[in-house]
Protein backbone atom coordinates (compact mmCIF):
# COMPACT_ATOMS: atom_id res chain seq x y z
CA UNK A 1 0.00 0.00 0.00
CA UNK A 2 1.20 3.53 -0.82
CA UNK A 3 2.42 5.50 2.17
CA UNK A 4 2.71 9.23 1.36
CA UNK A 5 5.77 11.05 2.66
CA UNK A 6 4.18 14.48 2.55
CA UNK A 7 1.04 16.34 1.57
CA UNK A 8 2.13 16.64 -2.07
CA UNK A 9 2.66 12.87 -2.35
CA UNK A 10 -0.73 12.30 -0.73
CA UNK A 11 -2.47 14.74 -3.08
CA UNK A 12 -0.81 13.15 -6.12
CA UNK A 13 -1.85 9.70 -4.87
CA UNK A 14 -5.46 10.85 -4.41
CA UNK A 15 -5.47 12.42 -7.86
CA UNK A 16 -4.10 9.27 -9.51
CA UNK A 17 -6.60 7.13 -7.58
CA UNK A 18 -9.51 9.36 -8.64
CA UNK A 19 -8.35 9.25 -12.27
CA UNK A 20 -8.06 5.45 -12.18
CA UNK A 21 -11.52 5.21 -10.64
CA UNK A 22 -12.99 7.43 -13.40
CA UNK A 23 -11.24 5.36 -16.08
CA UNK A 24 -12.57 2.12 -14.62
CA UNK A 25 -16.11 3.48 -14.28
CA UNK A 26 -16.09 4.93 -17.79
CA UNK A 27 -14.98 1.54 -19.10
CA UNK A 28 -18.11 0.03 -17.60
CA UNK A 29 -16.36 -1.72 -14.73
CA UNK A 30 -17.37 0.05 -11.49
CA UNK A 31 -16.16 -2.84 -9.35
CA UNK A 32 -12.43 -2.36 -9.75
CA UNK A 33 -9.54 -3.63 -11.84
CA UNK A 34 -10.30 -7.31 -11.37
CA UNK A 35 -14.06 -7.08 -11.65
CA UNK A 36 -14.36 -8.56 -8.15
CA UNK A 37 -16.36 -6.42 -5.70
CA UNK A 38 -14.40 -4.76 -2.90
CA UNK A 39 -14.96 -6.25 0.55
CA UNK A 40 -17.40 -3.52 1.63
CA UNK A 41 -19.34 -3.95 -1.64
CA UNK A 42 -19.70 -7.72 -1.12
CA UNK A 43 -20.83 -7.20 2.43
CA UNK A 44 -23.69 -4.87 1.45
CA UNK A 45 -24.71 -6.17 -1.97
CA UNK A 46 -27.95 -7.54 -0.60
CA UNK A 47 -28.68 -4.30 1.31
CA UNK A 48 -29.45 -1.62 -1.30
CA UNK A 49 -30.06 1.15 1.26
CA UNK A 50 -26.55 0.82 2.66
CA UNK A 51 -25.10 0.72 -0.87
CA UNK A 52 -26.87 4.02 -1.71
CA UNK A 53 -25.63 5.72 1.49
CA UNK A 54 -22.07 4.53 0.85
CA UNK A 55 -22.19 5.87 -2.72
CA UNK A 56 -23.51 9.21 -1.43
CA UNK A 57 -20.72 9.28 1.19
CA UNK A 58 -18.15 8.53 -1.53
CA UNK A 59 -19.50 11.38 -3.66
CA UNK A 60 -19.36 13.78 -0.70
CA UNK A 61 -15.78 12.72 0.00
CA UNK A 62 -14.81 13.31 -3.64
CA UNK A 63 -16.36 16.79 -3.60
CA UNK A 64 -14.59 17.63 -0.34
CA UNK A 65 -11.30 16.36 -1.74
CA UNK A 66 -11.77 18.66 -4.72
CA UNK A 67 -12.85 21.87 -3.02
CA UNK A 68 -10.58 21.52 0.00
CA UNK A 69 -7.27 21.04 -1.79
CA UNK A 70 -4.89 23.97 -1.46
CA UNK A 71 -4.96 25.07 -5.11
CA UNK A 72 -8.76 25.08 -5.30
CA UNK A 73 -9.00 27.09 -2.09
CA UNK A 74 -6.57 29.68 -3.41
CA UNK A 75 -8.28 29.93 -6.81
CA UNK A 76 -11.72 30.37 -5.24
CA UNK A 77 -10.38 32.98 -2.82
CA UNK A 78 -8.76 34.99 -5.64
CA UNK A 79 -11.77 34.80 -7.95
CA UNK A 80 -14.07 36.20 -5.28
CA UNK A 81 -12.81 39.72 -5.92
CA UNK A 82 -13.06 39.69 -9.72
CA UNK A 83 -12.61 37.52 -12.79
CA UNK A 84 -8.99 36.79 -13.65
CA UNK A 85 -7.05 35.52 -16.62
CA UNK A 86 -5.00 32.35 -16.35
CA UNK A 87 -1.70 34.24 -16.26
CA UNK A 88 -2.99 36.53 -13.49
CA UNK A 89 -3.99 33.52 -11.41
CA UNK A 90 -0.64 31.85 -11.99
CA UNK A 91 1.21 35.01 -10.97
CA UNK A 92 -0.85 35.40 -7.78
CA UNK A 93 -0.61 31.75 -6.66
CA UNK A 94 2.94 31.15 -5.54
CA UNK A 95 4.28 27.71 -6.36
CA UNK A 96 1.51 26.40 -8.61
CA UNK A 97 2.64 24.85 -11.88
CA UNK A 98 0.88 25.63 -15.14
CA UNK A 99 -0.29 22.02 -15.37
CA UNK A 100 -1.68 21.99 -11.82
CA UNK A 101 -3.47 25.30 -12.26
CA UNK A 102 -4.97 24.08 -15.54
CA UNK A 103 -6.21 20.87 -13.89
CA UNK A 104 -7.58 22.76 -10.89
CA UNK A 105 -9.50 25.19 -13.08
CA UNK A 106 -10.91 22.37 -15.21
CA UNK A 107 -12.06 20.47 -12.13
CA UNK A 108 -13.66 23.57 -10.62
CA UNK A 109 -15.36 24.33 -13.94
CA UNK A 110 -16.63 20.75 -14.18
CA UNK A 111 -18.05 20.99 -10.65
CA UNK A 112 -19.88 24.21 -11.55
CA UNK A 113 -17.81 26.44 -9.26
CA UNK A 114 -15.87 28.36 -11.90
CA UNK A 115 -16.98 29.70 -15.27
CA UNK A 116 -14.55 29.97 -18.17
CA UNK A 117 -15.21 32.67 -20.76
CA UNK A 118 -13.27 32.71 -24.04
CA UNK A 119 -13.13 35.98 -25.99
CA UNK A 120 -12.53 35.79 -29.77
CA UNK A 121 -9.39 37.91 -29.88
CA UNK A 122 -5.87 37.25 -31.10
CA UNK A 123 -4.42 35.82 -28.99
CA UNK A 124 -7.56 34.35 -27.38
CA UNK A 125 -8.44 35.89 -24.05
CA UNK A 126 -9.79 33.53 -21.40
CA UNK A 127 -11.26 34.77 -18.12
CA UNK A 128 -12.21 32.72 -15.10
CA UNK A 129 -14.90 33.79 -12.64
CA UNK A 130 -16.83 32.24 -9.79
CA UNK A 131 -20.32 31.00 -10.54
CA UNK A 132 -23.06 31.67 -7.96
CA UNK A 133 -22.34 28.19 -6.59
CA UNK A 134 -18.63 29.01 -6.31
CA UNK A 135 -19.43 32.34 -4.65
CA UNK A 136 -21.54 30.55 -2.04
CA UNK A 137 -18.60 28.26 -1.31
CA UNK A 138 -16.31 31.27 -0.95
CA UNK A 139 -18.18 32.37 2.17
CA UNK A 140 -17.18 29.13 3.88
CA UNK A 141 -13.64 29.31 2.57
CA UNK A 142 -13.30 32.90 3.76
CA UNK A 143 -14.04 31.78 7.32
CA UNK A 144 -11.29 29.16 7.01
CA UNK A 145 -8.82 31.71 5.65
CA UNK A 146 -9.63 34.19 8.43
CA UNK A 147 -9.16 31.45 11.05
CA UNK A 148 -5.84 30.42 9.47
CA UNK A 149 -4.55 33.99 9.36
CA UNK A 150 -5.49 34.66 12.97
CA UNK A 151 -3.94 31.39 14.22
CA UNK A 152 -0.87 31.08 12.01
CA UNK A 153 1.52 32.24 14.76
CA UNK A 154 0.10 29.76 17.28
CA UNK A 155 0.39 26.96 14.70
CA UNK A 156 3.99 27.96 13.88
CA UNK A 157 4.82 27.88 17.61
CA UNK A 158 3.19 24.45 18.00
CA UNK A 159 5.09 23.10 14.99
CA UNK A 160 8.41 24.40 16.30
CA UNK A 161 7.72 22.87 19.70
CA UNK A 162 6.79 19.53 18.14
CA UNK A 163 9.85 19.53 15.88
CA UNK A 164 12.12 20.38 18.82
CA UNK A 165 10.67 17.53 20.92
CA UNK A 166 10.95 15.10 18.00
CA UNK A 167 14.56 16.14 17.40
CA UNK A 168 15.39 15.76 21.11
CA UNK A 169 13.75 12.32 21.23
CA UNK A 170 15.65 11.25 18.12
CA UNK A 171 18.93 12.49 19.60
CA UNK A 172 18.18 10.73 22.89
CA UNK A 173 17.39 7.41 21.18
CA UNK A 174 20.55 7.67 19.06
CA UNK A 175 22.63 8.33 22.19
CA UNK A 176 21.24 5.26 23.97
CA UNK A 177 22.03 2.91 21.09
PDB file of N, CA, C and O in Angstrom, residues 40 44 47-61:
ATOM      1  N   UNK A  40     -16.210  -4.213   1.140  1.00  0.00           N
ATOM      2  CA  UNK A  40     -17.399  -3.517   1.626  1.00  0.00           C
ATOM      3  C   UNK A  40     -18.542  -3.611   0.632  1.00  0.00           C
ATOM      4  O   UNK A  40     -19.698  -3.566   1.013  1.00  0.00           O
ATOM      5  N   UNK A  44     -22.402  -5.561   1.493  1.00  0.00           N
ATOM      6  CA  UNK A  44     -23.687  -4.866   1.455  1.00  0.00           C
ATOM      7  C   UNK A  44     -24.433  -5.036   0.138  1.00  0.00           C
ATOM      8  O   UNK A  44     -25.372  -4.309  -0.143  1.00  0.00           O
ATOM      9  N   UNK A  47     -28.056  -5.357   0.518  1.00  0.00           N
ATOM     10  CA  UNK A  47     -28.681  -4.304   1.308  1.00  0.00           C
ATOM     11  C   UNK A  47     -28.601  -2.992   0.521  1.00  0.00           C
ATOM     12  O   UNK A  47     -27.714  -2.179   0.741  1.00  0.00           O
ATOM     13  N   UNK A  48     -29.541  -2.766  -0.405  1.00  0.00           N
ATOM     14  CA  UNK A  48     -29.454  -1.618  -1.296  1.00  0.00           C
ATOM     15  C   UNK A  48     -29.415  -0.271  -0.575  1.00  0.00           C
ATOM     16  O   UNK A  48     -28.776   0.652  -1.033  1.00  0.00           O
ATOM     17  N   UNK A  49     -30.075  -0.119   0.537  1.00  0.00           N
ATOM     18  CA  UNK A  49     -30.062   1.154   1.265  1.00  0.00           C
ATOM     19  C   UNK A  49     -28.663   1.524   1.710  1.00  0.00           C
ATOM     20  O   UNK A  49     -28.238   2.671   1.592  1.00  0.00           O
ATOM     21  N   UNK A  50     -27.920   0.556   2.214  1.00  0.00           N
ATOM     22  CA  UNK A  50     -26.546   0.817   2.656  1.00  0.00           C
ATOM     23  C   UNK A  50     -25.659   1.137   1.467  1.00  0.00           C
ATOM     24  O   UNK A  50     -24.778   1.981   1.557  1.00  0.00           O
ATOM     25  N   UNK A  51     -25.882   0.466   0.346  1.00  0.00           N
ATOM     26  CA  UNK A  51     -25.097   0.722  -0.867  1.00  0.00           C
ATOM     27  C   UNK A  51     -25.305   2.172  -1.309  1.00  0.00           C
ATOM     28  O   UNK A  51     -24.359   2.865  -1.640  1.00  0.00           O
ATOM     29  N   UNK A  52     -26.571   2.654  -1.300  1.00  0.00           N
ATOM     30  CA  UNK A  52     -26.866   4.021  -1.713  1.00  0.00           C
ATOM     31  C   UNK A  52     -26.189   5.029  -0.796  1.00  0.00           C
ATOM     32  O   UNK A  52     -25.607   6.009  -1.259  1.00  0.00           O
ATOM     33  N   UNK A  53     -26.247   4.791   0.534  1.00  0.00           N
ATOM     34  CA  UNK A  53     -25.626   5.716   1.485  1.00  0.00           C
ATOM     35  C   UNK A  53     -24.122   5.745   1.301  1.00  0.00           C
ATOM     36  O   UNK A  53     -23.493   6.794   1.386  1.00  0.00           O
ATOM     37  N   UNK A  54     -23.519   4.592   1.029  1.00  0.00           N
ATOM     38  CA  UNK A  54     -22.073   4.534   0.849  1.00  0.00           C
ATOM     39  C   UNK A  54     -21.672   5.285  -0.416  1.00  0.00           C
ATOM     40  O   UNK A  54     -20.689   6.009  -0.446  1.00  0.00           O
ATOM     41  N   UNK A  55     -22.472   5.145  -1.476  1.00  0.00           N
ATOM     42  CA  UNK A  55     -22.185   5.866  -2.716  1.00  0.00           C
ATOM     43  C   UNK A  55     -22.318   7.370  -2.502  1.00  0.00           C
ATOM     44  O   UNK A  55     -21.512   8.144  -3.003  1.00  0.00           O
ATOM     45  N   UNK A  56     -23.343   7.789  -1.736  1.00  0.00           N
ATOM     46  CA  UNK A  56     -23.506   9.209  -1.429  1.00  0.00           C
ATOM     47  C   UNK A  56     -22.311   9.708  -0.625  1.00  0.00           C
ATOM     48  O   UNK A  56     -21.795  10.794  -0.878  1.00  0.00           O
ATOM     49  N   UNK A  57     -21.865   8.916   0.362  1.00  0.00           N
ATOM     50  CA  UNK A  57     -20.720   9.283   1.188  1.00  0.00           C
ATOM     51  C   UNK A  57     -19.470   9.418   0.319  1.00  0.00           C
ATOM     52  O   UNK A  57     -18.682  10.345   0.478  1.00  0.00           O
ATOM     53  N   UNK A  58     -19.300   8.508  -0.625  1.00  0.00           N
ATOM     54  CA  UNK A  58     -18.149   8.533  -1.525  1.00  0.00           C
ATOM     55  C   UNK A  58     -18.188   9.800  -2.373  1.00  0.00           C
ATOM     56  O   UNK A  58     -17.166  10.463  -2.568  1.00  0.00           O
ATOM     57  N   UNK A  59     -19.352  10.171  -2.863  1.00  0.00           N
ATOM     58  CA  UNK A  59     -19.504  11.380  -3.659  1.00  0.00           C
ATOM     59  C   UNK A  59     -19.176  12.613  -2.827  1.00  0.00           C
ATOM     60  O   UNK A  59     -18.471  13.510  -3.283  1.00  0.00           O
ATOM     61  N   UNK A  60     -19.658  12.653  -1.590  1.00  0.00           N
ATOM     62  CA  UNK A  60     -19.362  13.778  -0.704  1.00  0.00           C
ATOM     63  C   UNK A  60     -17.862  13.869  -0.465  1.00  0.00           C
ATOM     64  O   UNK A  60     -17.271  14.944  -0.518  1.00  0.00           O
ATOM     65  N   UNK A  61     -17.227  12.737  -0.236  1.00  0.00           N
ATOM     66  CA  UNK A  61     -15.777  12.717  -0.003  1.00  0.00           C
ATOM     67  C   UNK A  61     -15.030  13.240  -1.227  1.00  0.00           C
ATOM     68  O   UNK A  61     -14.079  14.008  -1.114  1.00  0.00           O
TER      69      UNK A  61
END
